[in-house]
N, CA and C of each residue as an Amber inpcrd file, in Angstrom:
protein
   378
 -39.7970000  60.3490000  33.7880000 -41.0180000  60.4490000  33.0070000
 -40.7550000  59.9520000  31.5960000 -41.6580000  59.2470000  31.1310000
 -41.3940000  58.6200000  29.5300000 -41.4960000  59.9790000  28.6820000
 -40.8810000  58.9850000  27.8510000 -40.3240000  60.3180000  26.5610000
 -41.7280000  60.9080000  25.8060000 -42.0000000  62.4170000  25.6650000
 -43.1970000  62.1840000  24.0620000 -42.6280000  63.7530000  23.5880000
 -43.0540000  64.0110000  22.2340000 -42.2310000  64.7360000  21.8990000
 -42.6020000  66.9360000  22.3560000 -43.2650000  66.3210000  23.3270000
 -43.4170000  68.1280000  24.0160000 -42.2710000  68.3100000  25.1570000
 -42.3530000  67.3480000  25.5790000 -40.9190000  67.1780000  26.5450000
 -39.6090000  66.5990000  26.3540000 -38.5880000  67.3090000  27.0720000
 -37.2880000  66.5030000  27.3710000 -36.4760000  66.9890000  28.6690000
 -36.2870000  65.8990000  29.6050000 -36.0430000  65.9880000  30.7900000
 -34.3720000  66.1960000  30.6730000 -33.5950000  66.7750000  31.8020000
 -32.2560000  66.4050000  32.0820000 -32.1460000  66.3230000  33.3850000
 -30.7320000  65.5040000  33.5440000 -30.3920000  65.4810000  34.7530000
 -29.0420000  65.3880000  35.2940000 -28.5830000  65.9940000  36.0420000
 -26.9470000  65.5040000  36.3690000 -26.9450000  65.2850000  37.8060000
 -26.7070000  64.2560000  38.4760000 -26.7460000  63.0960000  39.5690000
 -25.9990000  62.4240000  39.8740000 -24.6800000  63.1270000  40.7550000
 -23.2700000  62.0580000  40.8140000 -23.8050000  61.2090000  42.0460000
 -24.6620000  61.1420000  42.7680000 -24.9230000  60.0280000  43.9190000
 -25.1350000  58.7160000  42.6450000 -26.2230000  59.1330000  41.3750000
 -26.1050000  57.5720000  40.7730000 -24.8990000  57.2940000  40.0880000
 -24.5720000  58.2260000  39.4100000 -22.9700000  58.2560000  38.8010000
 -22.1480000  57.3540000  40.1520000 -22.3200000  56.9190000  41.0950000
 -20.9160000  57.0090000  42.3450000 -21.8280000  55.5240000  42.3160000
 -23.1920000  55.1430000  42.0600000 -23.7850000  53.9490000  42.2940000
 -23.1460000  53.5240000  41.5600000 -23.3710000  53.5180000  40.0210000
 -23.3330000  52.7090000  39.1790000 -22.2590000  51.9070000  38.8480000
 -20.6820000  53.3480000  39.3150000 -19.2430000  52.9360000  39.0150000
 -19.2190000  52.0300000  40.3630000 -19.6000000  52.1990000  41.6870000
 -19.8740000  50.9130000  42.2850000 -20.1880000  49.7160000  41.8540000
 -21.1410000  49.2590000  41.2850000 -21.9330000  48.1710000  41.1070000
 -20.8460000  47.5130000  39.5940000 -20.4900000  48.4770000  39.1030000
 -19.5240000  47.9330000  38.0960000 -17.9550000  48.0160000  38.6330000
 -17.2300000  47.9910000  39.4720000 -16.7090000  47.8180000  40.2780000
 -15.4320000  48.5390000  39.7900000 -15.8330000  49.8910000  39.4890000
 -14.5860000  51.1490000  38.9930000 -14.7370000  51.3320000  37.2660000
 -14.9000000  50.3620000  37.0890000 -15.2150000  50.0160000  35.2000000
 -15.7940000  50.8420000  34.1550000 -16.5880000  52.1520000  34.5380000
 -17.3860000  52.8540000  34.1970000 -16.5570000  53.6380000  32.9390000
 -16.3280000  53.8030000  31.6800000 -16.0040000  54.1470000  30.9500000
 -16.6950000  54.4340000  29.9470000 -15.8040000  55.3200000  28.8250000
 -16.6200000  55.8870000  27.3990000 -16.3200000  54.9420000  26.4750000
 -17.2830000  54.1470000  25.4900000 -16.5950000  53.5060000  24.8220000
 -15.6030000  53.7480000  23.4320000 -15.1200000  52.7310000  22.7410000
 -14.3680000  53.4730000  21.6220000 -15.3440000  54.0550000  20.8330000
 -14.5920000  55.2170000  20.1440000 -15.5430000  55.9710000  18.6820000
 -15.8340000  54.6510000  17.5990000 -17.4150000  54.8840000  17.5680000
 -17.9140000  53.6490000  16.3240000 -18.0640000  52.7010000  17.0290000
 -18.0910000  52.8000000  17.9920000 -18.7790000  51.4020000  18.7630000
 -20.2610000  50.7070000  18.6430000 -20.3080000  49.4150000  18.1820000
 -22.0320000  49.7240000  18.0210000 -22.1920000  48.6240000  19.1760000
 -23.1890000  48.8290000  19.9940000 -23.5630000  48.5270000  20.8420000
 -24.4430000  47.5610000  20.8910000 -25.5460000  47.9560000  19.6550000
 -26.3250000  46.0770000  19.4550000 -26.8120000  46.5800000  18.2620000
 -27.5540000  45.5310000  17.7760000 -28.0230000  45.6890000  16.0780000
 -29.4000000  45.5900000  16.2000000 -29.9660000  45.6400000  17.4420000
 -31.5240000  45.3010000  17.3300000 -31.7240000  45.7860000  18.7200000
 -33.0100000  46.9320000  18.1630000 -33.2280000  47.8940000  19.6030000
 -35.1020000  48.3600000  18.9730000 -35.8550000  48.0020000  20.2910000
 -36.8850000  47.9020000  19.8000000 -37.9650000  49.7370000  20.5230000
 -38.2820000  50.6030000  20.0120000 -38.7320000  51.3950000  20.4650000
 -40.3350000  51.3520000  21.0010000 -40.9150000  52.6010000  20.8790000
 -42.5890000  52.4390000  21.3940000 -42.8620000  53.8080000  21.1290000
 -43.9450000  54.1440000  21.6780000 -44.3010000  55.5520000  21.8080000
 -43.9350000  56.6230000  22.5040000 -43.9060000  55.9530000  23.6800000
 -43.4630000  56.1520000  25.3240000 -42.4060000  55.3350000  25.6900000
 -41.1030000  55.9900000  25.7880000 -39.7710000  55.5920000  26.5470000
 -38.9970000  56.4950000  27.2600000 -38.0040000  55.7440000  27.6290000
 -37.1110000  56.9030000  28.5400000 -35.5900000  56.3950000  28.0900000
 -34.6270000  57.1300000  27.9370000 -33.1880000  56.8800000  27.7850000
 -32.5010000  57.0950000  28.7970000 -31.2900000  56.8930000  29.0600000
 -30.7190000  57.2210000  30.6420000 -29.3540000  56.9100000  30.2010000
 -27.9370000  57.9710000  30.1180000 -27.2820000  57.2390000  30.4370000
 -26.1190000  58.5080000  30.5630000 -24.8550000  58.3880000  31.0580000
 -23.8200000  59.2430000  31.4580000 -22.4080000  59.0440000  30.3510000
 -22.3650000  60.7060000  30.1980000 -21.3250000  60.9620000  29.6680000
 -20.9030000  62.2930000  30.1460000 -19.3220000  61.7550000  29.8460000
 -18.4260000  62.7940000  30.4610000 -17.3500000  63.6940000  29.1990000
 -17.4900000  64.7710000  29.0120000 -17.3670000  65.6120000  27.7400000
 -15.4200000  65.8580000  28.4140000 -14.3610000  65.3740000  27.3280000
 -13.2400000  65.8020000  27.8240000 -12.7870000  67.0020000  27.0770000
 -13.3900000  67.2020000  25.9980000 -12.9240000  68.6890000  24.9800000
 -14.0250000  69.2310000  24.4060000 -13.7870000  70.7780000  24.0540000
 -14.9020000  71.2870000  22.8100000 -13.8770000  71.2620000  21.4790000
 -14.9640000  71.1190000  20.6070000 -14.3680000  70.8990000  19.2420000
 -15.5300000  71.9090000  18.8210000 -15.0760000  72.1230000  17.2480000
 -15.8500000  73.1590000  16.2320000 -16.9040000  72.3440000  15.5860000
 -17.0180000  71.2210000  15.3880000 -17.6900000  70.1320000  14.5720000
 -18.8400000  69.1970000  16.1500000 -20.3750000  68.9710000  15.0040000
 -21.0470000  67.9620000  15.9580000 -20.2110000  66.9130000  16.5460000
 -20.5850000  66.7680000  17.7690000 -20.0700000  65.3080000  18.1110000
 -21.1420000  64.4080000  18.7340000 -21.2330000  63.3990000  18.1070000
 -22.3250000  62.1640000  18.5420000 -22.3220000  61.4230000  19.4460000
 -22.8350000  61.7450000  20.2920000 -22.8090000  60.7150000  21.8360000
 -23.6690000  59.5720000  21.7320000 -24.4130000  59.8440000  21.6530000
 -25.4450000  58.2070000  21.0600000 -26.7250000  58.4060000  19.9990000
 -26.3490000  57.5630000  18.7920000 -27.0470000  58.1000000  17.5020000
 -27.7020000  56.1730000  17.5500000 -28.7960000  56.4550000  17.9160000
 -29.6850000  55.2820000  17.6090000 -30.4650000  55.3580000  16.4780000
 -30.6640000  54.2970000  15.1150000 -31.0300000  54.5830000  13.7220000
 -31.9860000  53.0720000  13.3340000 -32.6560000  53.0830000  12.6650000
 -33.5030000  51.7480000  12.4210000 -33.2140000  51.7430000  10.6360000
 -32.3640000  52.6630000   9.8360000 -32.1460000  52.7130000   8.6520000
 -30.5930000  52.7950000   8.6240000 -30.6420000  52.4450000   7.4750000
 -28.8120000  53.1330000   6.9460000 -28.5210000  54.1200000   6.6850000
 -29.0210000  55.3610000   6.9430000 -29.2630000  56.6160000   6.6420000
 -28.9770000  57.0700000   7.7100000 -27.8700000  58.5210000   7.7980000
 -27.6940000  58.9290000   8.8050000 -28.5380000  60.1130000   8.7550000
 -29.5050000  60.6830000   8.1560000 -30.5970000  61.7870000   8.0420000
 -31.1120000  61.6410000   6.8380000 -32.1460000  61.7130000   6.4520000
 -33.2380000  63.0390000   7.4190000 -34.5590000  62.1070000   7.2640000
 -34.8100000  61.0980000   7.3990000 -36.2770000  60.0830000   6.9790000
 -36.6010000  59.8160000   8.3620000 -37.5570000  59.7780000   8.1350000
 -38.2280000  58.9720000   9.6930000 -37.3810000  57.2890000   9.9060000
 -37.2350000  57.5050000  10.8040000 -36.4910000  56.1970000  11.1860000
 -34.9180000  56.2560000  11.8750000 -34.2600000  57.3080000  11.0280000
 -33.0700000  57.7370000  11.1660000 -32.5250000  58.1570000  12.1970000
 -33.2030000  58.6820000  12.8880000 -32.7130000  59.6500000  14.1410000
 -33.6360000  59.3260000  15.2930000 -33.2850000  57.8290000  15.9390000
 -34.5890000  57.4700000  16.8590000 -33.5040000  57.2310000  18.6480000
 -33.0020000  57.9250000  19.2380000 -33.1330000  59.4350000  18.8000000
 -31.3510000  59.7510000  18.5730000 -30.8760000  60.7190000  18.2710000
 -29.3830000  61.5150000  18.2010000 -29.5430000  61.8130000  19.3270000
 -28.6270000  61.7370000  19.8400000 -27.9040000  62.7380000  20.9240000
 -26.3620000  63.1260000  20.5530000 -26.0660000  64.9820000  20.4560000
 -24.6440000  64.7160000  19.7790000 -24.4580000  66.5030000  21.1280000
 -23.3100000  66.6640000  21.2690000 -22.8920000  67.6930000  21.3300000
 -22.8120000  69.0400000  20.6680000 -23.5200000  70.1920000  20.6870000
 -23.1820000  71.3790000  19.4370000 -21.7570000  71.6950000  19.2240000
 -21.8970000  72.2440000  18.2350000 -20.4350000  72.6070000  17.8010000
 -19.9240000  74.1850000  18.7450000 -18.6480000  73.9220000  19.4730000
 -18.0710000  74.5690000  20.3150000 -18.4220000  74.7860000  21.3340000
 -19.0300000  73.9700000  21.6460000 -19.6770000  73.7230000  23.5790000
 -19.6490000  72.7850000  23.6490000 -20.5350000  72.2350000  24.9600000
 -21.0120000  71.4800000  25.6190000 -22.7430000  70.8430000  25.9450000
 -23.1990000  71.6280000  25.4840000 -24.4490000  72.1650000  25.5860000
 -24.6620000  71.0490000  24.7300000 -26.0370000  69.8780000  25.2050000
 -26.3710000  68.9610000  23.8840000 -27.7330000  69.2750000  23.2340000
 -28.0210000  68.6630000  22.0610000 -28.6650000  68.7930000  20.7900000
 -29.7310000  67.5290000  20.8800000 -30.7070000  66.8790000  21.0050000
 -30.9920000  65.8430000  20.9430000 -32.1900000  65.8150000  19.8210000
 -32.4130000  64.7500000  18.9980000 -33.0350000  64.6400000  17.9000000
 -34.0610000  63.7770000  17.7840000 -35.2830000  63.7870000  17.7770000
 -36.1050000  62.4320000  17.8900000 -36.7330000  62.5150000  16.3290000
 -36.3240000  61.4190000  15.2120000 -37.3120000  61.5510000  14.0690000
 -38.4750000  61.1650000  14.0590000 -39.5830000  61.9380000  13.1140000
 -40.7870000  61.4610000  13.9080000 -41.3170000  61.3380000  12.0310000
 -42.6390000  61.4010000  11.9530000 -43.8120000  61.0270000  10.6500000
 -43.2880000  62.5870000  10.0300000 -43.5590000  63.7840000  10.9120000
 -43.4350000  64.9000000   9.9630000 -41.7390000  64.9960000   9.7400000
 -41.2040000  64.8220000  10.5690000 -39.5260000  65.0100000  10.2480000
 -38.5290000  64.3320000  10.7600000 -37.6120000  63.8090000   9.8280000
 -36.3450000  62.8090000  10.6930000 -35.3990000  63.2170000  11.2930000
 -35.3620000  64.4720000  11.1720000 -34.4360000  65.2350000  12.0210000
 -35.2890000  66.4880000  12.7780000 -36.1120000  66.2300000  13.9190000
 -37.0600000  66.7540000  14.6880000 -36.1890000  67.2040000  15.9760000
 -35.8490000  68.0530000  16.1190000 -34.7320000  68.7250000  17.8150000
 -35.6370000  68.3940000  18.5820000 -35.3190000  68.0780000  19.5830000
 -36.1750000  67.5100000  20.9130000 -36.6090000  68.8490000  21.3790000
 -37.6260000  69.3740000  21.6180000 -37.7630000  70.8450000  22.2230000
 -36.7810000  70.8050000  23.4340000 -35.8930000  72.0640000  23.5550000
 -35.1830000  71.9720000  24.7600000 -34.3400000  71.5540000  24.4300000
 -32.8020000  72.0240000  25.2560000 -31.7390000  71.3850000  25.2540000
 -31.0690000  71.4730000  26.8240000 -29.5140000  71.5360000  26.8110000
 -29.3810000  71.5790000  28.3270000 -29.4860000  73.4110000  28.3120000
 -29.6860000  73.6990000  29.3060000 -29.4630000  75.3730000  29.1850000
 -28.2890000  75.8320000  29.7890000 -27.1850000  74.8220000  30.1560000
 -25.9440000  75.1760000  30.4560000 -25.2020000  74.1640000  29.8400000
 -23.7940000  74.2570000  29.5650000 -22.5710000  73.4690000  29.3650000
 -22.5460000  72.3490000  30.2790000 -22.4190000  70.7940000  30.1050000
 -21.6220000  69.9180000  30.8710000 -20.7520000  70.2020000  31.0590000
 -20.1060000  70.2110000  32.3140000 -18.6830000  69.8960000  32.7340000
 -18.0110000  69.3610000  31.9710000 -17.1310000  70.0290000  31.3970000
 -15.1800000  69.2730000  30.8260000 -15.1300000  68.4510000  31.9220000
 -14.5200000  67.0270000  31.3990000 -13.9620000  66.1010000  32.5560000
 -14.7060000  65.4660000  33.8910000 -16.2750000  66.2900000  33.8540000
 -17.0440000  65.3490000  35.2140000 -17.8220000  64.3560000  34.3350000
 -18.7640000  63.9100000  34.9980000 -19.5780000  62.8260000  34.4630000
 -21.1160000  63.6670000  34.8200000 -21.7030000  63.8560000  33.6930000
 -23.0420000  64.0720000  33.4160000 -24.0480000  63.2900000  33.6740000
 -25.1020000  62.7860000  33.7510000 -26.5610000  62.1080000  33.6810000
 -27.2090000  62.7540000  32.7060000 -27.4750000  62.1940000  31.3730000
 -28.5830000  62.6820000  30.4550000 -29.9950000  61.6320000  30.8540000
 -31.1070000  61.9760000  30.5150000 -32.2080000  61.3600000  30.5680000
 -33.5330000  61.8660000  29.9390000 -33.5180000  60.9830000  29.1050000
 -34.9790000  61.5610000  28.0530000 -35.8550000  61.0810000  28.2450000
C-alpha cells in the first residue's frame, strides 16, 4: 500500500529475501557506512519504500539505516527527513521519520512492535 502519513506498514518475508539473493546471484549485502546511493531521488505524495536489512549488534546511540534528504541539513526543516529510517538506541526496534509542512522530523505513526532479529534479514516496507 502507498505511503501517507496515518499509516506505516511492516513486513518480514524470507521467501522474497531467498528471491532476491537469487536473482542477484548470492550478492545480497549491507553496504559500507556513508554510502550514498544516488544524488537525485524524486518523491510524490503517495509512495512505497521496500528494502532489507539485517541488524548484526545493539548499540546505545541511533543508527541510520536509510536517511533520504533533499537538503544539507540533517534535521529538523521540511525536506530533511524524506524519510529516516534509523534503529532506536539499544534495540532493534526501528524509528522511521517522514518530514512533512508541519514538521521535519514527523515519527511515522507506528514502529515495529518487536525487535528484528540480530543476524537474520528483515523486510521493511513503507
Amino acid at each position: 500500500a502507498p505511503f501517507n502519513t496515518d499509516t506505516c506498514e511492516w513486513a518480514c518475508d524470507e521467501e522474497s529475501y531467498r528471491r532476491t539473493d537469487e536473482l542477484l546471484g548470492g550478492a545480497v549485502e549491507a553496504p559500507d557506512t556513508d554510502l550514498v546511493l544516488t544524488t537525485t531521488y524524486d518523491t510524490s505524495s503517495d509512495y512505497q519504500i521496500e528494502f532489507w536489512v539485517r541488524p548484526k549488534e545493539v548499540t546505545e546511540d541511533w543508527r541510520n539505516i536509510l536517511f533520504v534528504r533533499a537538503t544539507d541539513n540533517e534535521c529538523c526543516e521540511y525536506r530533511d527527513r524524506i524519510p529516516l529510517f534509523m534503529f532506536n538506541p539499544g534495540e532493534t526496534t526501528l524509528r522511521v521519520v517522514v518530514g512533512s509542512f508541519e514538521s521535519g522530523d514527523q515519527v511515522c505513526p507506528g514502529r515495529t512492535e518487536s525487535a528484528l532479529p540480530l543476524n537474520e534479514w528483515s523486510q521493511v516496507r513503507l
